[in-house]
Amino acid sequence: MRLSRFFLPTLKETPAEAKIVSHRLMLRAGMIRQESAGIYSWLPLGLRVLKNIETIIRDEQDAAGAQEILMPTIQSADLWRESGRYDDYGKEMLRIEDRHGRDLLYGPTNEEMVTSILRDCIKSYKQLPVNLYHIQWKFRDEVRPRFGIMRCREFLMKDAYSFDLDLEGAKRSYDNMFAAYLRTFARMGLKAVPVRADPGAIGGDMSHEFHILAETGESAIFYDAAYDEMTLDMDNPDVAALQSIYAAEEELHDPEKCPVADDRLKQARGIEVGHIFFFGTKYSAAMGLVVDGPGGERITPEMGSYGIGVSRLPAAIIEASHDENGIIWPDSVAPFAVGLVNLKVSDEACVSQCDDIYDRLRDAGIEALYDDRDERPGAKFADMDLIGLPWQLVVGPRGVAAGTVELKRRAGGEKEELSLDSALEKLTG
Ligand code: ATP
Ligand code: MG
C-alpha cells in the first residue's frame, strides 16, 4: 500500500480527552474515530490490526475444536425472559422496540441464544460434547465508557459456549479453552495472567479472567510470585499447575485467607482481555435443553462460556508495547510487516529502487506500507515510529549510490546498513 493513497488521518497533537497511552496513540495513529460516547469507527490501520487479532483467535479456537457460527446482534427479549435475565441485566442492556411493539435487545452476550439453538437442534447424547463460538459485536450501555476502545459500549467479542454431558466433560472443555487462551495471547506477544474471578452477571461456579499486566489496567490482581518464575510451554501449557497457583482478582482476594506469604505475593494492575466461566446447568435447566442419554434417561447438559475482548486487545497490546515515539506492534498483529521509506521522492534512482523493493516484497508475500510522500525525512521517521510497524526499510540517495539500504527494527531501534538482498532475506526470514 502506498502511503500517499492510504487513508491514514494521523494527528500531530495529543488529543486532550485521551487519558491513557493506548487511547492517545490509537487516535494519533489514525486507527479509530469516536462516533459517540463509547462507539467507534475503525479506520484502515486499526481495522487491519483488529482483523489480525481476530485471525489468531479464530485459528486457536478452531485448533481447540470449537466451531464457528454467527449469531445476530439483535435478540428477542422473550429468550431472555426464559432465563430470567431480561429483568436482572439492568441498564447495561440496550432495549429496543420494533414497529410491531415487540421487545428486542442488542445482545450483550449470547448464552440464551446459543442454548435455544442447541435445544432446537440436538436430541441425543451422541451429539455432545460441542463447543460453538462466534465473533460478533456486542452492546453494553456502560455507565462510564472510557479509555477509547478499552471500555466502550459497542465492542467486538469472541464468545464460545461449551455443552457437555457431565461435570468431568465440562471441566475438560473448560481446561481446553483455558489452554487455548494462553496460546492465543502468547501468539499476540502477550503474557496473560489467569486469575480466579467473580462470575458476575453470567453466574456460576468456576471462573478465570485473563489479565495483561499494565499500570493503566482497571483491575487490581494479586498473585503468587511462582507465576513469574514458571516457564510455560505454550504449545502444551500445564493447565493444572497454573490453576493451582494462587492468583485472584481484588474482589476475590481475602488477605486473611490468602495462602501466599507476604513477600511472595505480587500485586499488579491488569487489563482483562478474556474471561471464562463454568456455570453448570444454569441456562440449560432454565430453558429446557435436554438430550436423551444412552439408557433413555434425560440429561441436562453442563455449560461453560468463554469470552475474549477482541476489540479491547489492540489497546491492551499497545499498553504493553510502546515507547515515547509510538506503538511497537508485535509481528503477529502488525498492520503491515514493513514500512518502506523513500527519503527523497524527487530522486529518480531512489524512486526506482523503492518501486523495485516494493514489488519484490509483494512477490515474497510481505505486506509493506510504502512511504512515497513528498515529506521531510524527519516527518517520515516520526510517522513510521508512531504507527509502529515492526521493520522500517529506508532508502536514500547515499545508500542507493553505495548499493545499500537501512533496516531498522522498531522494537529495539537497532539499525543496519545492508545490501538489498540481505535486507530482503532478513525480512522474509
Ligand atoms: P469487565 O469486567 O471489563 O466489565 P465483563 O466481565 O463484564 O468485563 P465479560 O462478560 O467477561 O466482561 O466479557 C468478555 C470480555 O469482553 C472481557 O474479558 C473483556 O475483555 C471484553 N469486554 C467486556 N466489556 C467490555 C467493554 N465495555 N468494552 C470492551 N471490551 C469489553
Ligand atoms: Mg469479566
mmCIF file of N, CA and C in Angstrom, residues 125 140 146 180 266 281 309 376 387 417 422:
data_model
loop_
_atom_site.group_PDB
_atom_site.id
_atom_site.type_symbol
_atom_site.label_atom_id
_atom_site.label_comp_id
_atom_site.label_asym_id
_atom_site.label_seq_id
_atom_site.Cartn_x
_atom_site.Cartn_y
_atom_site.Cartn_z
ATOM 1 N N TYR A 125 -27.484 -37.752 23.330
ATOM 2 C CA TYR A 125 -26.172 -37.614 23.980
ATOM 3 C C TYR A 125 -25.043 -37.761 22.961
ATOM 4 N N ARG A 140 -23.090 -2.968 25.390
ATOM 5 C CA ARG A 140 -23.376 -2.848 26.822
ATOM 6 C C ARG A 140 -23.350 -1.358 27.135
ATOM 7 N N ARG A 146 -14.899 4.631 28.733
ATOM 8 C CA ARG A 146 -13.678 5.442 28.799
ATOM 9 C C ARG A 146 -12.495 4.685 28.220
ATOM 10 N N ALA A 180 -6.213 -22.905 25.358
ATOM 11 C CA ALA A 180 -6.309 -22.172 24.077
ATOM 12 C C ALA A 180 -6.110 -20.672 24.304
ATOM 13 N N LYS A 266 2.408 -10.922 44.873
ATOM 14 C CA LYS A 266 2.581 -9.766 43.998
ATOM 15 C C LYS A 266 1.235 -9.092 43.755
ATOM 16 N N THR A 281 -25.716 -26.139 34.867
ATOM 17 C CA THR A 281 -26.960 -26.242 34.092
ATOM 18 C C THR A 281 -27.821 -24.983 34.224
ATOM 19 N N GLY A 309 -12.107 -10.234 24.695
ATOM 20 C CA GLY A 309 -12.391 -8.864 24.258
ATOM 21 C C GLY A 309 -11.567 -8.544 23.022
ATOM 22 N N ARG A 376 9.446 15.750 4.586
ATOM 23 C CA ARG A 376 10.789 15.764 5.169
ATOM 24 C C ARG A 376 11.091 14.389 5.773
ATOM 25 N N ILE A 387 3.254 4.765 14.050
ATOM 26 C CA ILE A 387 2.336 3.668 13.691
ATOM 27 C C ILE A 387 2.930 2.301 13.992
ATOM 28 N N GLU A 417 23.075 -1.258 8.046
ATOM 29 C CA GLU A 417 23.266 -0.971 6.622
ATOM 30 C C GLU A 417 23.481 -2.311 5.937
ATOM 31 N N SER A 422 20.415 -8.884 1.322
ATOM 32 C CA SER A 422 20.449 -9.350 2.719
ATOM 33 C C SER A 422 19.274 -8.784 3.505
#
